[in-house]
Amino acid sequence: EAAIPTDVPQSEFAEQLHAKLKKALASYDQTRNVTVVFIILSDFNVTTIAEDVNLKKLQAAMNAIVKSIHKYQGCLRQINCDDKSLTALLVWGLPGFAHEKDEALFAVPAAMDIRSRLSKILRSNFSIGVTSGSVFAGIVGNTNRADGTVLGVSVNNAARIMCLDMCRGSVLVDSTVFEIASSIFEFDEDIEEVYLKGAGHRKIYRPIKKRAEKNIENTHKRNVWGRDRELAAIGEVISAWKTHNKQRLVITGPSGAGKTMLMNYCLQSLSHDPTTIFWVSFCYKPFARGFLEGNRFQSANEPFSSRIY
């Protein structure tokens, strides 16, 4: 889409910018599978944060957190300071920043890297909770003020885990993260179940150290959330393939929309069928829009890209 000309009057520029933002944000709301990292920095609150010594410590702590986020390709959702403490919410798997591998494989190393960095600055006066699951990722607010957010049980549980006394100075994860990240990290599995408000008794784990390097290229997302229509259509195509009915499957959408996740679903669905030959092609060219007319699931966002089967 063409950019707004720089010579338009200020009033028109504001109107055009508002229209473009409204159009872009209209398709932003969605359900996504993400990994949440919630951090509490107990040294700081609204009363103490303005003290010179604390400002310097906070600056060092935030530099450490941002460096780890950048290194492991996550997003800083928010920083909040109240009368109790300062918290930071980090998310892996948001639109435009999603990975083909499970997000926990990036979030757990990031959390451990943050723990190592913060321990040198704040000693043990911090806690980190990590969870994975389905959340609402979208825009809340009104036309005058709106904000991007993530809402869901996983976010709540990460906050509750970080508030546990046993989490002080360390990282604790839920069972979903443990199942995924145990391929690359060793964990303390002997922690007793804890009670999380609104979630009941849950098993939690503490990552200890990274395992020896191993190939995780074939680690795929095990669950697909918020794609019932797409999964049903894919199921119909797979059924047709198994009855030797020729069909073509094309999955299109912007970067981070979940195309590879659906591709992995297809691979897993056909992995136990010895008679199937599965061919995959990747296309990022605009001409594909007019060339391919198979089963198409496309977002209104750009740029266009596709997975062809």
C-alpha positions as CSV (number, residue, x, y, z in Angstrom):
1,E,0.0,0.0,0.0
2,A,1.3,3.5,-0.9
3,A,2.7,5.6,1.8
4,I,1.1,8.9,2.9
5,P,2.6,11.8,0.9
6,T,4.7,14.1,3.0
7,D,3.2,17.3,1.5
8,V,-0.4,16.7,2.6
9,P,-1.9,19.2,5.2
10,Q,-1.4,18.2,8.8
11,S,-5.2,17.6,9.3
12,E,-5.4,15.3,6.3
13,F,-2.3,13.5,7.3
14,A,-3.8,12.7,10.7
15,E,-7.0,11.5,9.1
16,Q,-5.1,9.3,6.6
17,L,-2.9,7.9,9.3
18,H,-5.9,7.1,11.5
19,A,-7.6,5.3,8.5
20,K,-4.4,3.3,7.8
21,L,-4.0,2.3,11.5
22,K,-7.7,1.4,11.8
23,K,-7.4,-0.9,8.7
24,A,-4.2,-2.5,9.9
25,L,-5.5,-3.1,13.4
26,A,-8.9,-4.5,12.2
27,S,-7.3,-7.9,11.5
28,Y,-4.9,-7.9,14.5
29,D,-7.2,-9.5,17.1
30,Q,-6.6,-13.2,17.2
31,T,-6.1,-16.3,19.4
32,R,-2.4,-17.3,19.5
33,N,-0.3,-19.9,21.1
34,V,2.5,-18.0,23.0
35,T,5.0,-18.4,25.7
36,V,4.8,-15.8,28.5
37,V,7.7,-14.7,30.7
38,F,6.6,-12.6,33.8
39,I,9.3,-10.9,35.8
40,I,9.0,-9.2,39.2
41,L,11.7,-6.9,40.5
42,S,11.0,-6.6,44.2
43,D,13.6,-3.9,44.9
44,F,11.4,-1.2,43.2
45,N,8.0,0.3,43.9
46,V,6.4,3.7,43.3
47,T,8.0,5.0,46.5
48,T,11.6,3.8,46.1
49,I,12.0,3.9,42.3
50,A,12.9,7.6,42.1
51,E,15.9,7.2,44.5
52,D,19.2,7.7,42.7
53,V,20.7,4.3,43.6
54,N,17.5,2.5,42.5
55,L,17.3,4.4,39.2
56,K,20.8,3.2,38.4
57,K,20.0,-0.4,39.4
58,L,16.7,-0.3,37.4
59,Q,18.5,1.0,34.3
60,A,21.0,-1.8,34.5
61,A,18.3,-4.4,35.1
62,M,16.2,-3.1,32.1
63,N,19.3,-3.1,29.9
64,A,19.9,-6.8,30.9
65,I,16.3,-7.8,30.2
66,V,16.1,-6.0,26.8
67,K,19.4,-7.5,25.7
68,S,18.0,-11.0,26.4
69,I,14.8,-10.2,24.6
70,H,16.7,-9.1,21.6
71,K,19.0,-12.1,21.7
72,Y,16.2,-14.6,21.8
73,Q,13.7,-12.7,19.5
74,G,10.9,-11.9,21.9
75,C,8.7,-8.9,22.7
76,L,8.5,-6.7,25.7
77,R,4.7,-6.2,26.3
78,Q,4.7,-3.9,29.3
79,I,6.4,-2.6,32.4
80,N,4.3,-1.8,35.4
81,C,5.2,-0.3,38.7
82,D,2.9,0.0,41.7
83,D,3.0,0.2,45.5
84,K,4.3,-3.3,45.8
85,S,6.9,-3.9,43.1
86,L,7.9,-3.5,39.4
87,T,6.9,-6.2,36.9
88,A,7.8,-6.8,33.2
89,L,5.7,-8.9,30.8
90,L,7.6,-10.6,28.0
91,V,5.9,-12.6,25.2
92,W,7.2,-15.0,22.5
93,G,4.9,-15.8,19.5
94,L,3.2,-12.5,18.7
95,P,2.3,-11.7,15.1
96,G,5.4,-10.9,13.1
97,F,7.7,-12.3,15.7
98,A,6.6,-16.0,15.8
99,H,9.0,-18.9,15.2
100,E,8.6,-22.1,13.4
101,K,9.8,-24.0,16.5
102,D,8.0,-23.9,19.8
103,E,8.2,-20.5,21.4
104,A,9.2,-22.1,24.7
105,L,12.5,-23.1,23.0
106,F,13.3,-19.4,22.8
107,A,11.6,-18.2,26.0
108,V,13.2,-20.6,28.5
109,P,16.8,-19.8,27.3
110,A,15.9,-16.1,27.5
111,A,14.5,-16.5,31.0
112,M,17.7,-18.3,32.1
113,D,19.8,-15.6,30.5
114,I,17.8,-12.9,32.3
115,R,18.2,-14.8,35.6
116,S,22.0,-14.9,35.1
117,R,22.2,-11.2,34.3
118,L,19.8,-10.0,37.0
119,S,21.5,-12.0,39.7
120,K,24.6,-9.8,39.2
121,I,22.6,-6.7,39.6
122,L,19.8,-7.5,42.1
123,R,21.2,-10.6,43.7
124,S,18.0,-12.7,44.5
125,N,15.5,-9.8,44.6
126,F,13.6,-11.0,41.5
127,S,11.5,-13.9,40.3
128,I,10.6,-15.2,36.8
129,G,7.6,-17.3,35.9
130,V,7.2,-18.9,32.4
131,T,4.0,-20.5,30.9
132,S,2.7,-21.5,27.5
133,G,-0.8,-21.6,26.2
134,S,-3.5,-20.0,24.1
135,V,-4.1,-16.3,24.6
136,F,-6.1,-13.4,23.1
137,A,-3.6,-11.1,21.3
138,G,-5.2,-7.9,20.1
139,I,-6.2,-4.3,20.7
140,V,-8.2,-3.1,23.7
141,G,-9.5,0.4,24.2
142,N,-11.4,2.9,22.1
143,T,-10.8,5.3,19.2
144,N,-9.1,7.8,21.5
145,R,-6.8,5.4,23.3
146,A,-6.0,1.8,22.4
147,D,-3.2,-0.6,23.4
148,G,-2.0,-4.0,22.2
149,T,-2.3,-6.7,24.8
150,V,-2.3,-10.4,25.6
151,L,-5.0,-11.9,27.8
152,G,-5.5,-15.5,29.0
153,V,-5.0,-18.1,31.7
154,S,-1.3,-18.5,30.7
155,V,-0.6,-14.8,31.5
156,N,-2.4,-15.1,34.8
157,N,-0.5,-18.3,35.8
158,A,2.9,-16.8,34.8
159,A,2.2,-13.9,37.2
160,R,1.1,-16.2,40.0
161,I,4.1,-18.5,39.5
162,M,6.5,-15.5,39.8
163,C,4.9,-14.5,43.1
164,L,5.7,-17.9,44.7
165,D,8.3,-17.7,47.5
166,M,10.2,-20.6,46.0
167,C,10.6,-18.6,42.8
168,R,12.7,-15.9,44.4
169,G,16.0,-15.4,42.5
170,S,15.2,-18.2,40.0
171,V,13.0,-19.3,37.1
172,L,9.9,-21.6,37.4
173,V,7.9,-23.0,34.5
174,D,4.6,-24.8,34.1
175,S,4.1,-28.3,32.8
176,T,3.5,-27.3,29.2
177,V,6.8,-25.4,29.0
178,F,8.6,-28.3,30.8
179,E,7.3,-30.8,28.2
180,I,8.6,-28.7,25.3
181,A,11.9,-27.3,26.8
182,S,13.0,-30.5,28.5
183,S,14.5,-31.4,25.1
184,I,17.1,-28.6,25.6
185,F,17.2,-28.1,29.4
186,E,17.6,-30.2,32.5
187,F,15.0,-29.5,35.1
188,D,14.4,-30.0,38.8
189,E,11.3,-32.2,38.7
190,D,11.0,-32.9,42.4
191,I,9.1,-29.7,43.3
192,E,5.8,-30.4,45.0
193,E,2.5,-29.2,43.4
194,V,1.6,-25.6,44.2
195,Y,-1.8,-23.9,44.4
196,L,-2.4,-21.2,41.8
197,K,-5.4,-19.0,42.3
198,G,-8.0,-19.7,39.7
199,A,-6.1,-22.7,38.3
200,G,-6.0,-25.1,41.2
201,H,-3.0,-27.3,42.1
202,R,-0.4,-27.4,39.4
203,K,3.0,-29.1,38.9
204,I,5.9,-26.7,38.3
205,Y,9.5,-27.2,37.4
206,R,12.8,-25.3,37.7
207,P,15.2,-25.2,34.8
208,I,18.8,-26.0,35.9
209,K,21.1,-26.0,33.0
210,K,21.2,-26.5,29.2
211,R,21.6,-29.9,27.9
212,A,24.3,-30.8,25.4
213,E,23.6,-29.4,21.9
214,K,21.1,-31.4,20.0
215,N,19.1,-30.9,16.8
216,I,15.7,-29.5,17.5
217,E,14.8,-28.7,13.9
218,N,12.0,-31.3,13.9
219,T,10.4,-30.1,17.1
220,H,6.9,-28.9,16.1
221,K,4.1,-27.2,17.9
222,R,2.0,-30.0,19.4
223,N,-1.3,-28.1,19.5
224,V,-3.1,-25.7,17.2
225,W,-5.4,-23.2,18.7
226,G,-7.9,-20.9,17.0
227,R,-7.7,-22.6,13.6
228,D,-10.8,-24.8,13.7
229,R,-12.0,-23.8,10.2
230,E,-8.5,-24.3,8.7
231,L,-8.0,-27.6,10.4
232,A,-11.4,-28.9,9.2
233,A,-10.5,-27.9,5.6
234,I,-7.1,-29.5,5.8
235,G,-8.7,-32.7,7.1
236,E,-11.0,-32.7,4.1
237,V,-8.0,-32.3,1.7
238,I,-6.1,-35.1,3.5
239,S,-9.1,-37.4,3.3
240,A,-9.3,-36.6,-0.4
241,W,-5.6,-37.4,-0.9
242,K,-6.0,-40.8,0.8
243,T,-8.8,-41.7,-1.6
244,H,-6.5,-40.7,-4.6
245,N,-8.6,-37.6,-5.3
246,K,-6.3,-34.9,-6.7
247,Q,-6.4,-31.7,-4.8
248,R,-4.0,-28.9,-4.0
249,L,-3.6,-27.3,-0.6
250,V,-2.3,-23.7,-0.4
251,I,-1.9,-21.9,3.0
252,T,-1.3,-18.1,2.7
253,G,-0.8,-15.3,5.1
254,P,1.6,-12.7,6.6
255,S,4.7,-13.5,8.4
256,G,4.0,-15.0,11.8
257,A,0.4,-15.9,11.0
258,G,1.0,-19.7,11.6
259,K,1.5,-21.1,8.2
260,T,4.3,-23.4,9.3
261,M,2.3,-24.5,12.3
262,L,-0.4,-25.7,9.9
263,M,2.2,-27.3,7.6
264,N,3.5,-29.2,10.7
265,Y,0.0,-30.4,11.4
266,C,-0.2,-31.8,7.9
267,L,3.1,-33.5,8.3
268,Q,2.1,-35.1,11.6
269,S,-1.3,-36.1,10.2
270,L,0.4,-38.0,7.4
271,S,3.5,-39.2,9.1
272,H,2.2,-42.7,9.8
273,D,0.9,-43.3,6.2
274,P,3.7,-45.1,4.3
275,T,1.9,-44.6,1.0
276,T,2.1,-40.8,1.1
277,I,4.7,-38.7,-0.7
278,F,4.5,-35.2,0.7
279,W,6.0,-32.3,-1.3
280,V,6.3,-28.8,0.2
281,S,7.1,-25.6,-1.6
282,F,7.5,-22.1,-0.1
283,C,6.5,-19.0,-2.1
284,Y,6.9,-15.3,-1.2
285,K,6.2,-13.8,-4.6
286,P,3.1,-11.6,-5.2
287,F,2.4,-13.5,-8.5
288,A,1.3,-16.5,-6.5
289,R,-1.9,-14.6,-5.6
290,G,-3.1,-14.9,-9.1
291,F,-1.4,-18.2,-10.0
292,L,-2.6,-20.4,-7.2
293,E,-6.3,-21.1,-6.7
294,G,-6.2,-24.1,-4.3
295,N,-7.6,-24.2,-0.8
296,R,-6.6,-20.8,0.5
297,F,-6.6,-19.3,4.0
298,Q,-5.4,-15.8,3.8
299,S,-5.3,-12.8,6.2
300,A,-6.0,-9.3,5.0
301,N,-2.5,-8.3,6.1
302,E,0.6,-8.1,3.8
303,P,3.0,-9.2,2.6
304,F,1.6,-12.2,0.9
305,S,3.3,-15.5,1.3
306,S,2.3,-19.2,1.1
307,R,3.0,-22.8,1.8
308,I,2.0,-25.1,-1.1
309,Y,1.4,-28.8,-0.7
